[in-house]
Amino acid sequence: MALTQEGRSLPALLKQVFGYSEFRPLQREIMESSLAGRDTVAILPTGAGKSLCYQLPALVRRGLTVVISPLIALMKDQVDQLDAAGVAATFLNSSLDAATQQQRMAELDRGAHKLLYIAPERVLMGNFLARLARWNVEALVVDEAHCISEWGHDFRPDYRNLGELRAAHPGAPIVALTATATPQVRGDIIAQLKLRDPAVYLSSFNRPNLSYRVVEKTKVAKQVWEFAAGRPEDSGIIYCHSRKGTESLADALRAEGLAAIAYHAGMEPDERARNQEAFIRDEARIVCATLAFGMGINKPNVRYVIHADMPKNVESYYQQTGRAGRDGLAGECLMLFSRGDVMKNLKFLDDITDEQAKRIARRQLDQMTAYGDEPRCRRAYLLRYFGEEWPEGNCGNCDNCLEPRETWDATVEAQKLLSCIFRIRQKSGFSVGWKHLADVLAGAKTERIEKWGHETLSTYGIGKDRSRDAWMDLGRQLAQQGLAELEAGDFPTVGLTEKGLLALKNRTPIHLARPHKPAVKAGGGAPRLAKAGEVPCDEGLFQKLRAVRKGFADTRNVPPYVIFSDVTLRHIARAYPRVSAEFLALPGVGERKLEEFGNAFMEAVDEWLADHPRQSFPGLKPARAQAPKRVGAASGLGATVLETLRQFRDGAGMAEIAQARGLSLSTIEGHLAQAIEQGENLDPIAFYTPEEAGRMRAAFEGHDGMALSPVHEKLGGEISYGKLKMYRAFAGRE
Ligand code: ADP
Ligand code: ZN
């Protein structure tokens, strides 16, 4: 294991400072690549843990890491979070008064900071580059790197200044990070930043902890209310098309007793900022927003995103739903979908004058509609959109995979429609659009029908029993099945595919899925889909811990997640830690946070246990799709060892397990040591401190065998046999 300049390895710092004992997929590779001095591009979805990819290496470096970040609000947020973890970081931007700027510059002159966040426009201001030259810049980070691309949705011309920054620090490697999924933008990042032979890390865009669901839109306010009321403690974002829509929905929810606020670009800046702040600080649980909302939001515990109106393309849908569940806990994505919305969106297209823009918008709308209509896995649909194949059949976390839709026999209707397409082409020699087809089937009298003589077709009026909208709807579904397709040309016209022609000739039976019923079920609220990513815990205690957290957050004037994430609180509320070592073992607890907050949270646990029984919880399955498989885990372990392991994972201490099972402490230690040797995923920090680990490593090194007593003696008996045993187990595994 390579030791860093600071004498600590990356994994040791990961736990000590950020409180995590494992890297997320690709994090370590990205860090090592940049520490090796290479330009590095990281393309990972939201919530994958991109920030850590440059924050941790910054601690290893002697000099300064400069982070270019587009949003002032996010800089402060990041610095607050680093500060809470005990990392010296600061930011410079236009929100600071002159005196504060001077003070920070002086700190930077002294080398007091590891990280500096700046906005891109800063780079070329005054003599900033000259100033920067004095600060021993060792690494450059470009966050939200898609902002450099004109293809991207938030192009920022100032990002083009970064070339000069690079020129001024040719030796510093660049790390560029983005969650943008489109290949065009990815290519642009590398080209525009002029990266030198960059290492590119690209992960799957699957978000396993998010569930996807589409329901028929009926009464928006009622549907949203029912959903939100069923999740009274959770934060959610509800996207609406119009400013008016956000306000009327927020009013309706408030009238029913839910803490909802509106957010849109037309509001007074003050009010807008206040509302955003209230949401971030867990004061208003629900925000009804236009698309203006989201970019500046780092809130990790958004539990659901509802689209009350249909988004304009699949990419924005993916980005917006991506704001749920950044912390890795379960998040729900619900889209309310109606034919009416599709029609409305089609009408908007008429306002677009540029033909190419219109064609693109139309294709995007079709793709979005197809997502709503999709009878198969929605996750697979989204991933396919970004060019990824979803290998598994059933994702287990979308409506279609979990609740197969009812189907109906559409053979007769399909025959009518397909033959109508066929007949028109045969008679007129050209194709027509869905609307005209529907008119012919329904036996309408239109100018075009008369002009083209389509009332004489054998298929004219054979579909009087259904509305024109129903026919258009059916047409889209048949297209999705590959029986018909839009043909190239100035107007969208429909033709039969080979498959459609065969189906027509052979009268192939065709079954179509019915849409999902509006979500509402007995008991109120849509039934939850998501299980992936959930951390079962003592819900009562969790709420109490949230209150403790809010107290700290308000005193320090930061959002609650700066203190601890919901994930950490849930782990506290399942492990019931009573002593520091137990508390430190929890994810998200590093040394600084243990010191500052440990006692207060452990006291809250004590108080809770004084009048509530301790509960126990099943073990956790990681929600990460690419979580590496453990080798040989558990397979070679006997039942009694597995039982110890289970209880330990449920949060019981070793002494407690020994007592409960009527076994000696050293037996329990032996069980766990065995499990560790077999590759079970346990965390050393649960057994000894990093400082003790260092002493044990030194003591074991001088000895040939792995016998414990000489080592015990060498350490003057200061470290127990139990700890030595555990250390030996971990060391043996390496
Ligand atoms: P991104 O920028 O990719 O959207 P963030 O950097 O905001 O993601 O990280 C998302 C969440 O994941 C944060 O709450 C962060 O603390 C957490 N996280 C990051 N790395 C790890 C890790 N190795 N183990 C556990 N949690 C992590
Ligand atoms: Zn699915």
mmCIF file of C-alpha atoms and ligand atoms in Angstrom, residues 14 20-24 27 44-52 55 78 81 143-144 179 298 300 326-328 565 567 587-588 624, ligand 1:
data_model
loop_
_atom_site.group_PDB
_atom_site.id
_atom_site.type_symbol
_atom_site.label_atom_id
_atom_site.label_comp_id
_atom_site.label_asym_id
_atom_site.label_seq_id
_atom_site.Cartn_x
_atom_site.Cartn_y
_atom_site.Cartn_z
ATOM 1 C CA LEU A 14 -11.162 8.254 3.413
ATOM 2 C CA TYR A 20 -16.227 6.107 4.657
ATOM 3 C CA SER A 21 -14.598 2.732 4.615
ATOM 4 C CA GLU A 22 -15.046 1.865 0.959
ATOM 5 C CA PHE A 23 -14.614 3.662 -2.295
ATOM 6 C CA ARG A 24 -17.507 3.898 -4.638
ATOM 7 C CA GLN A 27 -13.423 6.795 -7.216
ATOM 8 C CA LEU A 44 -20.314 9.619 -13.426
ATOM 9 C CA PRO A 45 -24.005 10.060 -12.734
ATOM 10 C CA THR A 46 -25.334 12.341 -10.036
ATOM 11 C CA GLY A 47 -24.841 10.876 -6.601
ATOM 12 C CA ALA A 48 -21.858 8.757 -7.630
ATOM 13 C CA GLY A 49 -19.561 10.738 -5.356
ATOM 14 C CA LYS A 50 -17.623 12.940 -7.750
ATOM 15 C CA SER A 51 -16.601 15.574 -5.203
ATOM 16 C CA LEU A 52 -14.565 13.100 -3.220
ATOM 17 C CA GLN A 55 -11.175 16.376 -2.373
ATOM 18 C CA GLN A 78 -18.907 22.461 -0.525
ATOM 19 C CA GLN A 81 -19.084 20.465 4.168
ATOM 20 C CA ASP A 143 -16.436 20.785 -11.852
ATOM 21 C CA GLU A 144 -19.609 20.606 -13.970
ATOM 22 C CA ALA A 179 -22.746 13.962 -14.916
ATOM 23 C CA ASN A 298 -26.859 19.874 -3.669
ATOM 24 C CA PRO A 300 -28.703 14.861 -0.976
ATOM 25 C CA ARG A 326 -28.115 11.562 -4.272
ATOM 26 C CA ASP A 327 -27.270 10.135 -0.868
ATOM 27 C CA GLY A 328 -27.801 6.605 -2.173
ATOM 28 C CA SER A 565 -26.288 12.872 5.890
ATOM 29 C CA VAL A 567 -27.536 7.838 5.643
ATOM 30 C CA PRO A 587 -20.406 5.547 7.486
ATOM 31 C CA GLY A 588 -19.983 9.309 7.237
ATOM 32 C CA ARG A 624 -24.832 -0.069 -6.148
HETATM 33 P P1 ADP B 1 -22.021 13.757 -7.255
HETATM 34 O O1 ADP B 1 -21.243 15.044 -7.244
HETATM 35 O O2 ADP B 1 -21.390 12.701 -8.092
HETATM 36 O O3 ADP B 1 -23.467 13.950 -7.557
HETATM 37 P P2 ADP B 1 -21.531 13.830 -4.446
HETATM 38 O O4 ADP B 1 -20.095 14.122 -4.499
HETATM 39 O O5 ADP B 1 -22.463 14.935 -4.106
HETATM 40 O O6 ADP B 1 -21.984 13.147 -5.801
HETATM 41 O O7 ADP B 1 -21.752 12.609 -3.459
HETATM 42 C C1 ADP B 1 -23.027 12.081 -3.223
HETATM 43 C C2 ADP B 1 -23.115 11.516 -1.821
HETATM 44 O O8 ADP B 1 -22.342 10.324 -1.713
HETATM 45 C C3 ADP B 1 -22.584 12.464 -0.761
HETATM 46 O O9 ADP B 1 -23.501 12.449 0.307
HETATM 47 C C4 ADP B 1 -21.244 11.852 -0.381
HETATM 48 O O10 ADP B 1 -20.894 12.153 0.933
HETATM 49 C C5 ADP B 1 -21.508 10.370 -0.575
HETATM 50 N N1 ADP B 1 -20.282 9.587 -0.844
HETATM 51 C C6 ADP B 1 -19.271 9.922 -1.673
HETATM 52 N N2 ADP B 1 -18.316 8.962 -1.675
HETATM 53 C C7 ADP B 1 -18.732 7.986 -0.830
HETATM 54 C C8 ADP B 1 -18.192 6.718 -0.408
HETATM 55 N N3 ADP B 1 -17.020 6.281 -0.860
HETATM 56 N N4 ADP B 1 -18.914 5.998 0.469
HETATM 57 C C9 ADP B 1 -20.099 6.451 0.926
HETATM 58 N N5 ADP B 1 -20.661 7.622 0.569
HETATM 59 C C10 ADP B 1 -19.997 8.393 -0.301
#
